[in-house]
Coordinates of C-alpha atoms in Angstrom, one line a residue:
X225 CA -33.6 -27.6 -96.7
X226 CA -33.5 -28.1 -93.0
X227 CA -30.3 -30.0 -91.5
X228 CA -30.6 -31.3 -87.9
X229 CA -27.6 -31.2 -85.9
X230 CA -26.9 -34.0 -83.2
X231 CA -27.3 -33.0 -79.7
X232 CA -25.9 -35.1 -77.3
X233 CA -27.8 -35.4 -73.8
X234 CA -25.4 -36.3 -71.6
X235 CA -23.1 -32.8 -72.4
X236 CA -23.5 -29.7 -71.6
X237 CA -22.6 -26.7 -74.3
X238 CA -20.4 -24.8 -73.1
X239 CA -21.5 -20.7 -74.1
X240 CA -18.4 -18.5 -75.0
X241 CA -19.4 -15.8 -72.7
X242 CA -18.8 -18.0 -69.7
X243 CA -15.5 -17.7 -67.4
X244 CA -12.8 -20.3 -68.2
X245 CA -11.8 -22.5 -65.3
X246 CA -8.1 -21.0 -65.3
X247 CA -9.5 -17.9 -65.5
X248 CA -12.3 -17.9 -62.1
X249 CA -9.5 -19.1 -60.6
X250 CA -7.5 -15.9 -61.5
X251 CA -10.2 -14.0 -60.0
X252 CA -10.5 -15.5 -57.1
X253 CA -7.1 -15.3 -56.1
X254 CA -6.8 -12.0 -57.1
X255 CA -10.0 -11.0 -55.2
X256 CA -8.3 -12.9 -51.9
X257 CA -5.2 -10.8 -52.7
X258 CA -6.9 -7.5 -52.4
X259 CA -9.2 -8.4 -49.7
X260 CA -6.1 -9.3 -48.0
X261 CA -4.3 -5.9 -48.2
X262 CA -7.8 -4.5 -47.7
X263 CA -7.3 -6.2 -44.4
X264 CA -3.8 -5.2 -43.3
X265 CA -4.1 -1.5 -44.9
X266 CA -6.8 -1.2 -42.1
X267 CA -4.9 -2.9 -39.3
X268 CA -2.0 -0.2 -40.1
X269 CA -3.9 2.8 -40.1
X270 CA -6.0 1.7 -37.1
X271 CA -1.9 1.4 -35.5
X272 CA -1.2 4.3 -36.8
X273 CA -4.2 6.1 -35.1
X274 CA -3.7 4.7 -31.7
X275 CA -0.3 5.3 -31.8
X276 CA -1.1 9.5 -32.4
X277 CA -4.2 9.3 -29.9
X278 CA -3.5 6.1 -27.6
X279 CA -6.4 5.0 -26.0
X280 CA -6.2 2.6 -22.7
X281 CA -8.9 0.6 -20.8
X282 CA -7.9 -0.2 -17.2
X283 CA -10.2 -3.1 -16.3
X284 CA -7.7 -4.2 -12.9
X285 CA -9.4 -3.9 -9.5
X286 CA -7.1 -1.7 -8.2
X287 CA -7.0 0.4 -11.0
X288 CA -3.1 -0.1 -11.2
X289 CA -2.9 1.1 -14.8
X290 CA -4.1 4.6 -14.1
X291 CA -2.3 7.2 -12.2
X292 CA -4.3 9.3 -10.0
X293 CA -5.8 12.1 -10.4
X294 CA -3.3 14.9 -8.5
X295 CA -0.4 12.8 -10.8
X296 CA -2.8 14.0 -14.0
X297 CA -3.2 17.3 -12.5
X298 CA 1.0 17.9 -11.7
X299 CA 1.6 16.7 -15.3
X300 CA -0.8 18.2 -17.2
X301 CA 0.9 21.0 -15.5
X302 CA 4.4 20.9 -16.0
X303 CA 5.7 24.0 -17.8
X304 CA 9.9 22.0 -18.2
X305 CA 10.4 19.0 -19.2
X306 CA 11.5 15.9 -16.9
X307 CA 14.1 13.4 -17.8
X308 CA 13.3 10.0 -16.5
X309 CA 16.0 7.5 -16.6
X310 CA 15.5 3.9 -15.5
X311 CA 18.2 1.4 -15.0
X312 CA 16.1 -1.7 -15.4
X313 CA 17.5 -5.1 -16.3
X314 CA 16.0 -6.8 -19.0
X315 CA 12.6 -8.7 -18.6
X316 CA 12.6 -7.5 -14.5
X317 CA 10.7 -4.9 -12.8
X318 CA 7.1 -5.2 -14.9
X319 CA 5.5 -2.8 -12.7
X320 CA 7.7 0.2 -12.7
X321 CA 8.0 -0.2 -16.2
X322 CA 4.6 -0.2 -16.5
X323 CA 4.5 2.5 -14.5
X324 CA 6.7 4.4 -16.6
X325 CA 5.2 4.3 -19.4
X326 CA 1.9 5.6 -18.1
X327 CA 4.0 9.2 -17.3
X328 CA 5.5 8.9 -20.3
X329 CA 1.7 8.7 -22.0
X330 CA 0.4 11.3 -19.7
X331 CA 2.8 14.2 -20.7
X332 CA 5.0 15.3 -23.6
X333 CA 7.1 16.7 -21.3
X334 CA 8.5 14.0 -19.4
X335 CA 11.3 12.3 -21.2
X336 CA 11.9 8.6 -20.6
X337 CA 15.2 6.5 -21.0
X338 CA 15.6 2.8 -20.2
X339 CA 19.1 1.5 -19.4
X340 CA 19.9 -1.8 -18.7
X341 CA 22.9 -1.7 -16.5
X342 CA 24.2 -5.0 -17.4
X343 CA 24.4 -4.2 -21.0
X344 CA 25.6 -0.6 -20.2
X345 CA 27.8 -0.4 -17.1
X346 CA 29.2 2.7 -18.2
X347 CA 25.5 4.5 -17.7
X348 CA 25.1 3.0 -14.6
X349 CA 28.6 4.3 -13.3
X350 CA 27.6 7.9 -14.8
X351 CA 24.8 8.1 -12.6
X352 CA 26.2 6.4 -9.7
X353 CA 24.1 3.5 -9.0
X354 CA 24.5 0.9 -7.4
X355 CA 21.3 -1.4 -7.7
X356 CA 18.5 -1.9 -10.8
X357 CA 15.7 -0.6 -10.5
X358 CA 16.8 2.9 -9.7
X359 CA 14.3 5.8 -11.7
X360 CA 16.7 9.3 -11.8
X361 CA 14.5 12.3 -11.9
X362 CA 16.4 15.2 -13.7
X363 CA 14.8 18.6 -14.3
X364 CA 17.2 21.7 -14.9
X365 CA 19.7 21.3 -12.4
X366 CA 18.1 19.4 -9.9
X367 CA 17.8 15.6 -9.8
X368 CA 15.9 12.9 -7.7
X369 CA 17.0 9.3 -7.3
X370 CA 14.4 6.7 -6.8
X371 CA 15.7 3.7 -5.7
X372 CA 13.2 0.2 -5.8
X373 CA 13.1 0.2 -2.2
X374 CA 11.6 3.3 -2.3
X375 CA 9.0 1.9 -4.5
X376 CA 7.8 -0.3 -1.6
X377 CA 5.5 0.1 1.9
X378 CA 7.1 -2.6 4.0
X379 CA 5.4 -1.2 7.1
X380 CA 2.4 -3.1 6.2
X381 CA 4.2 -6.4 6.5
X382 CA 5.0 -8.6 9.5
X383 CA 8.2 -10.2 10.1
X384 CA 6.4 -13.4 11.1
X385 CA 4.2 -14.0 7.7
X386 CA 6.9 -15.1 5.2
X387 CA 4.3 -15.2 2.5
X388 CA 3.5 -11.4 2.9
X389 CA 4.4 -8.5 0.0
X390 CA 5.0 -5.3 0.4
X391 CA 2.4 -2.7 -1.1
X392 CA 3.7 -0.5 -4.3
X393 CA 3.9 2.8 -3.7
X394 CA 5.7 3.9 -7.1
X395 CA 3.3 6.1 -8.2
X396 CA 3.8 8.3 -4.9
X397 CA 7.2 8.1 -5.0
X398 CA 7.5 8.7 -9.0
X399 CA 5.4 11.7 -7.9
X400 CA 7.0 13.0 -5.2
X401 CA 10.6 13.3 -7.3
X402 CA 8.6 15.2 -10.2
X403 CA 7.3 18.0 -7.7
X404 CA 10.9 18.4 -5.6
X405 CA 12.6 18.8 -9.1
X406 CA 10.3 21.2 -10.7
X407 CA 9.7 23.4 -7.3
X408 CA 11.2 26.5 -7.8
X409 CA 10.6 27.3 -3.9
X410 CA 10.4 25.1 -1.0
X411 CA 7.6 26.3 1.0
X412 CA 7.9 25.6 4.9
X413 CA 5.6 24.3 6.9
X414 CA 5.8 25.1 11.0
X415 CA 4.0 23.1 13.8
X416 CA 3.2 24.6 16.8
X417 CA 4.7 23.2 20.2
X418 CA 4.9 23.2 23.9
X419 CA 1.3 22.6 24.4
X420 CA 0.8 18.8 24.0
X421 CA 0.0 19.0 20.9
X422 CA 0.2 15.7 17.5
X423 CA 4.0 15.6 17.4
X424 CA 5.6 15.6 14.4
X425 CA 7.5 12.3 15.8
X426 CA 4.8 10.2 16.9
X427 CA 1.5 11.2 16.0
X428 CA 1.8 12.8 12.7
X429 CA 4.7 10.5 11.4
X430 CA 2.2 9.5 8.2
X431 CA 1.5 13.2 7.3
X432 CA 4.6 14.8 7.6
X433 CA 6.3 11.8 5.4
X434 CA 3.4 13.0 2.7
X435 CA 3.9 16.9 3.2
X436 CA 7.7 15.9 2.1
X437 CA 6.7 14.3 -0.3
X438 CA 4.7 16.8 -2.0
X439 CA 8.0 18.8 -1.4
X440 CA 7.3 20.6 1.5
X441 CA 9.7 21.1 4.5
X442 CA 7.8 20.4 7.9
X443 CA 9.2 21.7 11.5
X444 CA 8.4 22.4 14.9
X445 CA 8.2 25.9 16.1
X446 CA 8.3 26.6 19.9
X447 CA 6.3 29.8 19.5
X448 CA 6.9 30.8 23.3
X449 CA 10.5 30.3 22.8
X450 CA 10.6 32.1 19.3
X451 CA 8.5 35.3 20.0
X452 CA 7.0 35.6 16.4
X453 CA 5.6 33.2 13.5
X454 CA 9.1 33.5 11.3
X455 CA 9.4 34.9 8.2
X456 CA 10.0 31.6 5.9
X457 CA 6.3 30.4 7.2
X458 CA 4.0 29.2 4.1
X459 CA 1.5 27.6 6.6
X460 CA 1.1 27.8 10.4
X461 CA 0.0 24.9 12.1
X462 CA -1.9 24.2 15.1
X463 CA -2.8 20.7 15.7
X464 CA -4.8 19.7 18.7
X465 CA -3.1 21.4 21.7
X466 CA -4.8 20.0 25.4
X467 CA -3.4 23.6 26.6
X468 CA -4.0 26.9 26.1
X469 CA -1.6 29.0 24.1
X470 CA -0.4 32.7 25.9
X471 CA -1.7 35.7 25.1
X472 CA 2.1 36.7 23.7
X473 CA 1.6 33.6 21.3
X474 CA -1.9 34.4 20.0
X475 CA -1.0 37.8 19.2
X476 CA 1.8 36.8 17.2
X477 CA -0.3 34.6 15.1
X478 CA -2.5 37.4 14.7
X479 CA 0.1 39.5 13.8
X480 CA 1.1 36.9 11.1
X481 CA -2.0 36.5 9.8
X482 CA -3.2 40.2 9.7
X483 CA 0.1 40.3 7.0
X484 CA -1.3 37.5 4.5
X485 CA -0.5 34.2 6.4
X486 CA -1.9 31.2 6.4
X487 CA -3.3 28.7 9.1
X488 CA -4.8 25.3 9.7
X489 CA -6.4 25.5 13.2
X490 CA -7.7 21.7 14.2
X491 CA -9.1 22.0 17.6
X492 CA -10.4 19.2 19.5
X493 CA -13.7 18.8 21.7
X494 CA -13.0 19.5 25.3
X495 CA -13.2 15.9 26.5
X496 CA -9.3 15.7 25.2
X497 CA -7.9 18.9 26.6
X498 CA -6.2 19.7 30.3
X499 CA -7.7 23.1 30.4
X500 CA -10.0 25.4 28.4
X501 CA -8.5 27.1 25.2
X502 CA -9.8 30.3 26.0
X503 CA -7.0 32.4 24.1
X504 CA -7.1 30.5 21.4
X505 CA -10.4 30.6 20.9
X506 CA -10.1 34.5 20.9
X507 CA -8.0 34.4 17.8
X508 CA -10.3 32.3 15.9
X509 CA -13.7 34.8 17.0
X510 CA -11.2 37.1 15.5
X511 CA -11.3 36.0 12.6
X512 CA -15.2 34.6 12.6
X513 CA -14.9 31.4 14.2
X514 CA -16.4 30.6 17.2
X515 CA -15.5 27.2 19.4
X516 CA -18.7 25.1 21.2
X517 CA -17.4 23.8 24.1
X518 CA -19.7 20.5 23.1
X519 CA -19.1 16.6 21.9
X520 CA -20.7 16.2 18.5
X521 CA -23.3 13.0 18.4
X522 CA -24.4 12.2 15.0
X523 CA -26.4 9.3 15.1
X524 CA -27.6 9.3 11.5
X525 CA -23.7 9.7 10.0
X526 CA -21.4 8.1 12.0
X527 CA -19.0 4.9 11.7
X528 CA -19.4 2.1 14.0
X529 CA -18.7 1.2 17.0
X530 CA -18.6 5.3 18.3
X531 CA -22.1 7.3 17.6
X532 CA -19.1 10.0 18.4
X533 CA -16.8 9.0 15.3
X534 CA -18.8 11.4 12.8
X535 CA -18.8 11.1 9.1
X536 CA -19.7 15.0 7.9
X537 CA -21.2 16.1 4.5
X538 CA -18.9 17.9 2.6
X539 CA -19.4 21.2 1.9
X540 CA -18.6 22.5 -1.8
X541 CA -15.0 23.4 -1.4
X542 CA -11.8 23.2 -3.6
X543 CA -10.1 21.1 -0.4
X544 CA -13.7 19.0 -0.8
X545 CA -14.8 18.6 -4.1
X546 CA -12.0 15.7 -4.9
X547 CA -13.4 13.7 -2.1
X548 CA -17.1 14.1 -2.8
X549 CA -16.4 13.2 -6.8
X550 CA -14.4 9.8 -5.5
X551 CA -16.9 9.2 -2.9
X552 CA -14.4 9.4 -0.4
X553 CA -16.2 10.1 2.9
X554 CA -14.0 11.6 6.1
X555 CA -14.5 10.7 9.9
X556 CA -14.2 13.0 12.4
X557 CA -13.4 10.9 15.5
X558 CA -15.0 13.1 19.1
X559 CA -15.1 16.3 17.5
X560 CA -16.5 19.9 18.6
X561 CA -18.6 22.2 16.7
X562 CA -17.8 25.3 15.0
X563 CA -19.9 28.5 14.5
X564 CA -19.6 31.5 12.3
X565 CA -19.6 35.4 13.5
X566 CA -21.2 37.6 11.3
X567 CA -20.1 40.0 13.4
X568 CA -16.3 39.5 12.4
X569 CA -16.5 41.8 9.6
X570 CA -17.7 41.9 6.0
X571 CA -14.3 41.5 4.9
X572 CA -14.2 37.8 6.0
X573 CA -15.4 35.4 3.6
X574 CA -16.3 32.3 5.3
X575 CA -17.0 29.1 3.9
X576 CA -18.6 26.0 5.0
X577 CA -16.5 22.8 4.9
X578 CA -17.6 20.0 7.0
X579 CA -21.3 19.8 8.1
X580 CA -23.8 17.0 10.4
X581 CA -26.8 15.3 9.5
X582 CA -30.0 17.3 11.3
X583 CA -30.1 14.5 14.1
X584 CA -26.8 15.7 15.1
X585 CA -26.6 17.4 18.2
X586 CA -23.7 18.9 20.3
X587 CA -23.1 17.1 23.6
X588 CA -22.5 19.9 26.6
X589 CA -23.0 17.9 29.5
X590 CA -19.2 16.2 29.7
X591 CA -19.1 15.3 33.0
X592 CA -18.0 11.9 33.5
X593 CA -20.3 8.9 34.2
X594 CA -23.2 11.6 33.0
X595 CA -26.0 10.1 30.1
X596 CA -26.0 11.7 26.7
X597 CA -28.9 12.7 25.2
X598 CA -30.0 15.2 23.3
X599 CA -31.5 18.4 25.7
X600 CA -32.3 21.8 25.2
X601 CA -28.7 22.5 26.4
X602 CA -27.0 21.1 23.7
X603 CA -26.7 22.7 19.9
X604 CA -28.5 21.5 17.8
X605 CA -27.8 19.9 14.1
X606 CA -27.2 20.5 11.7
X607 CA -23.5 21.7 13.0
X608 CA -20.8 23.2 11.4
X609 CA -17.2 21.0 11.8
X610 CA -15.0 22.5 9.5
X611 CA -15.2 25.9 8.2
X612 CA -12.8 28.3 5.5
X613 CA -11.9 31.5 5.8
X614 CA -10.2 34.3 3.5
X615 CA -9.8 38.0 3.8
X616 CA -8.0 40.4 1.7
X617 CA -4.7 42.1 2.9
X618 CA -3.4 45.2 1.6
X619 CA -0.4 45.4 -0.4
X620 CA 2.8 46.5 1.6
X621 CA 6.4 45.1 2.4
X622 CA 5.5 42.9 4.5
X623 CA 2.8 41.4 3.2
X624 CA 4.7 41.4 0.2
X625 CA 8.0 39.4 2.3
X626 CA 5.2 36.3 3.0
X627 CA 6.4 33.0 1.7
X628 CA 2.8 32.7 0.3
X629 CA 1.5 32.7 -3.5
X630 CA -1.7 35.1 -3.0
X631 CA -2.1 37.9 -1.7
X632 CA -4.7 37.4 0.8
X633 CA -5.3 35.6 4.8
X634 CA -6.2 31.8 4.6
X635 CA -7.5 29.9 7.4
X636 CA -8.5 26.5 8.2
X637 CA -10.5 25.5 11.1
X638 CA -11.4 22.1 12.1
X639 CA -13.4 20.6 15.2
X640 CA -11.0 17.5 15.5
X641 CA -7.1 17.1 15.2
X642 CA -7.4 12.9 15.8
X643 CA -8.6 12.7 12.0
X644 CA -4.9 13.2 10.6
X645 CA -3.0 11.0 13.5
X646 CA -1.7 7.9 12.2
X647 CA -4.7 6.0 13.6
X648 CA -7.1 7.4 11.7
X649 CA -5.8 8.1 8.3
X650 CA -8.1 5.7 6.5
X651 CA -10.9 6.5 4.1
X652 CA -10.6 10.0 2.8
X653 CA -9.2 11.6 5.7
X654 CA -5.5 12.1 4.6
X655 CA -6.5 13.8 1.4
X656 CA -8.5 15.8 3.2
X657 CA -5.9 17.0 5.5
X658 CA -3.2 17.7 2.5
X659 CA -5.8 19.3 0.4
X660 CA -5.9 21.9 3.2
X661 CA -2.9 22.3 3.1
X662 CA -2.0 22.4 -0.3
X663 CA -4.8 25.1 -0.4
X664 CA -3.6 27.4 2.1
X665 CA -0.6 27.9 0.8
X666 CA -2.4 28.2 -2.7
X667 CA -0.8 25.2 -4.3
X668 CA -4.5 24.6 -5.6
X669 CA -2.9 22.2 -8.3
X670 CA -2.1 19.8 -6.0
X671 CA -5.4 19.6 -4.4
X672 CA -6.9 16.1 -5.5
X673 CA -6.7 12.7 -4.5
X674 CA -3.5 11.2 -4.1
X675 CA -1.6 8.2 -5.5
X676 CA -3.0 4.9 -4.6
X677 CA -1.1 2.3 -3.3
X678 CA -0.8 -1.1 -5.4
X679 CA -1.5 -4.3 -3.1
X680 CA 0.4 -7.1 -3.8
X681 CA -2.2 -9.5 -2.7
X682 CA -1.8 -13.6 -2.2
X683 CA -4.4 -15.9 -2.0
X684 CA -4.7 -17.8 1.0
X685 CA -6.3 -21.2 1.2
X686 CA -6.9 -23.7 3.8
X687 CA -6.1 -27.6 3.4
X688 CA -10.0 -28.2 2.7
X689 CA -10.6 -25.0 0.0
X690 CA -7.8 -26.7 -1.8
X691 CA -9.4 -29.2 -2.4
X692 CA -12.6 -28.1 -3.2
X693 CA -11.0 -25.7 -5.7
X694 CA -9.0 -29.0 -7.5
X695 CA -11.9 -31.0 -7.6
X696 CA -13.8 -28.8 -9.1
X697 CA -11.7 -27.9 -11.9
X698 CA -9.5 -31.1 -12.4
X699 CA -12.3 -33.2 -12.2
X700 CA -15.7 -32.5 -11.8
X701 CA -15.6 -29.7 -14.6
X702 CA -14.1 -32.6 -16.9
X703 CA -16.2 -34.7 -16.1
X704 CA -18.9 -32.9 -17.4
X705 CA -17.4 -32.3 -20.5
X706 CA -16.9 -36.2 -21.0
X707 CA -20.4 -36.8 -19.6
X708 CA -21.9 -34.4 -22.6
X709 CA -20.2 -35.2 -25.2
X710 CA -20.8 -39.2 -24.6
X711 CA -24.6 -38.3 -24.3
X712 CA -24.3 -36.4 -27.6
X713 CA -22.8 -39.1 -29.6
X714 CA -25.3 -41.4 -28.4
X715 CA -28.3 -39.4 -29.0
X716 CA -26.5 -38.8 -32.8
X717 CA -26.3 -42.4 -33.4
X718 CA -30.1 -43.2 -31.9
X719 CA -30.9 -41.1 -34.5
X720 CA -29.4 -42.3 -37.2
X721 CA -30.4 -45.8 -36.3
X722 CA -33.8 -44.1 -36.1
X723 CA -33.8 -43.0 -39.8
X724 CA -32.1 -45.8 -41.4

């Protein structure tokens, strides 16, 4: 016997094996749950990563984010550690602390403290100060105070534009404090006088503020006066002298150097001197070097509007190779040309620095009112502008009583002096000049390229650029937007008119 059962069309049977409606809900929620920790577990432990390894993009123009690379180099060389305490009020001073913050990434060693002196007055009278925005530097028992107005370059602004800043110059002075408190010694520094040459007063007023800086101590030294290079010299200096040093003074160099000293010789072309520097060319030959009495033309590398104001190749040199990785070039402004002596010795090793294209040529014919042109005369390029030289010394007392860190001669010679004046400092010609330095007195950590300065910029428009710039975005752009979206509607209800 067969029994029908009554279906009913309109209903659906619902099969046991299928999910109640309570209970997909269930799983939903509890699949939003975990995909929701899911979410924040990751978030964490990415945290958690970059907070071990932080990583940081600096997309700003100026690259204000990023400390240079001789600030990397001193850090990453630090062998003490550095207290940094700042006495910043609360929500002021963004760019120191940001600046902060990027020593404090950079090394383990330096320790960082930030103190508002509002809410702790009896910090601020500990340390003395007297203003926010004071950085203290402490490192064993020495201690630097940066104050904010040492954070500032107001020589770049002009009494008459109200509306100019001052450039930012933290990073140099944050910099600066690091080296004076870790410095064991202070290495001196003496510029020879009394034969017209840069003073340290006028002429070199931008380089000896950066020698300090780097904690060096920079001085004059009378060498007729004195009789001998003294004892306490790191670095001997001869920058551009128009006359010719005595025969007493050379030989005292000599002396100096023959016992593991150190010199930068710049020596400029003939067309900026009183007399011919025949004794001090005699020292350098000593030591390999050879002076052209010539002007260098370079009319293949040189910056407009002087054929004379030559931009060299740079040789493949520690005092160099920060420059040519930056693509920093240097301008030599009326140089001479150099030549090495093979027959100097085979104890010299010499070293080419600064070179000229092949066009170059050196300009003998100085007469005044005369034409220059290249002639059979002249030397011809490529010439040498900048040479390197060291020599071994033999240990003995007083070799061993040099305030220098190697035990061997270092010298520096240069066709030009102008290059490191204060009117030609631009480009990469002040880290070329200090990366001599720091190399001669084999501080070879320091050579690099120095902190940047931060401009404050302001934009400046005229009545009729104003404009322009408000109509553009307050009304035309708007407009557009209106204009669009009123032709989209329309088109969406042609359509549908279209359809229906």
């Amino acid at each position: 016997m067969k029994v029908r059962l009554p279906i009913s069309l309109g209903a659906k049977a619902s099969s046991p094996l299928a999910p109640q409606p309570s209970k997909r809900k269930w799983l939903f929620g509890a699949n939003a749950v975990i995909l929701t920790i899911a979410v924040i577990a990751i978030v964490v432990l990415v945290n958690i990563i970059l907070h071990q390894h932080p990583y940081r993009i600096d997309v700003t123009r100026t690259k204000e984010y990023s400390l240079s690379e001789q600030t990397k180099s001193i850090l990453a060389n630090l062998d003490q550690e550095v207290k940094l305490t700042a006495f910043l009020i609360s929500g002021e001073s963004r760019l120191t602390q940001d600046l902060i913050e990027e020593y404090r990434l950079a090394s383990p060693k330096v320790q960082v403290e930030i103190v508002d002196p509002i809410a702790n007055p009896d910090k601020a009278r500990e340390y003395n100060i007297t203003s926010a925005g004071t950085v203290v530097f402490e490192s064993g028992n020495k201690t630097e105070v940066v104050k904010s107005s040492d954070m500032y370059d107001y020589s770049s602004t002009s009494y008459y534009d109200y509306y100019q800043t001052p450039d930012f110059i933290g990073e140099q002075a944050f910099t600066s404090a690091i080296v004076k408190v870790t410095s064991r010694t202070t290495q001196k520094i003496y510029f020879t006088s009394g034969h017209k040459e840069l003073s340290l007063s006028s002429d070199l007023t931008e380089v000896r503020d950066r020698l300090s800086n780097e904690g060096y101590e920079v001085a004059e030294l009378a060498l007729a006066i004195k009789g001998e290079v003294p004892d306490d010299t790191s670095l001997l200096f001869i920058a551009g002298p128009t006359r010719d040093l005595t025969e007493a003074e050379v030989n005292a160099i000599d002396d100096y150097l023959r016992r593991g000293g150190r010199l930068i010789a710049c020596i400029d072309s003939p067309i900026s001197q009183e007399e011919q520097l025949v004794n001090v060319a005699a020292l350098l030959e000593r030591w390999g070097i050879e002076l052209h009495e010539d002007l260098v033309i370079d009319p293949e590398r040189f910056m407009i509007p002087e054929v004379a104001w030559v931009v060299p190749n740079l040789g493949h040199h520690a005092i160099t190779n920060p420059l040519r990785n930056a693509s920093l070039p240097v301008v030599l402004p009326y140089s001479r040309s150099l030549n090495t002596l093979s027959r100097a010795g085979d104890h010299l090793n010499i070293s080419t620095l600064l070179t000229t294209s092949r066009s170059a040529w050196g300009e003998t014919n100085l007469q005044a009112g005369s034409n220059i042109s290249a002639d059979d005369n002249d030397f011809q390029g490529p010439l040498t502008l900048g040479v390197v030289v060291t020599a071994s010394i033999e240990s003995s007392d007083e070799a061993e009583d040099m305030s220098t860190e190697t035990g061997e001669t270092r010298i520096v010679a240069i066709g030009d002096s102008s290059f490191m004046s204060n009117s030609y400092l631009g480009l990469g010609n002040l880290d070329l000049i200090l990366n001599a330095v720091n190399w001669a007195v084999g501080a070879e950590t320091l050579v690099s390229i120095r902190p940047k300065t931060i401009d404050l910029e302001t934009l400046y428009m005229t009545n009729d650029q104003f404009r322009s710039v408000f109509y553009s975005t307050v009304v035309v752009i708007p407009a557009l937007v209106l204009i669009s979206g009123i032709a989209i509607y329309l088109r969406g209800d042609i359509c549908n008119e279209a359809k229906e």
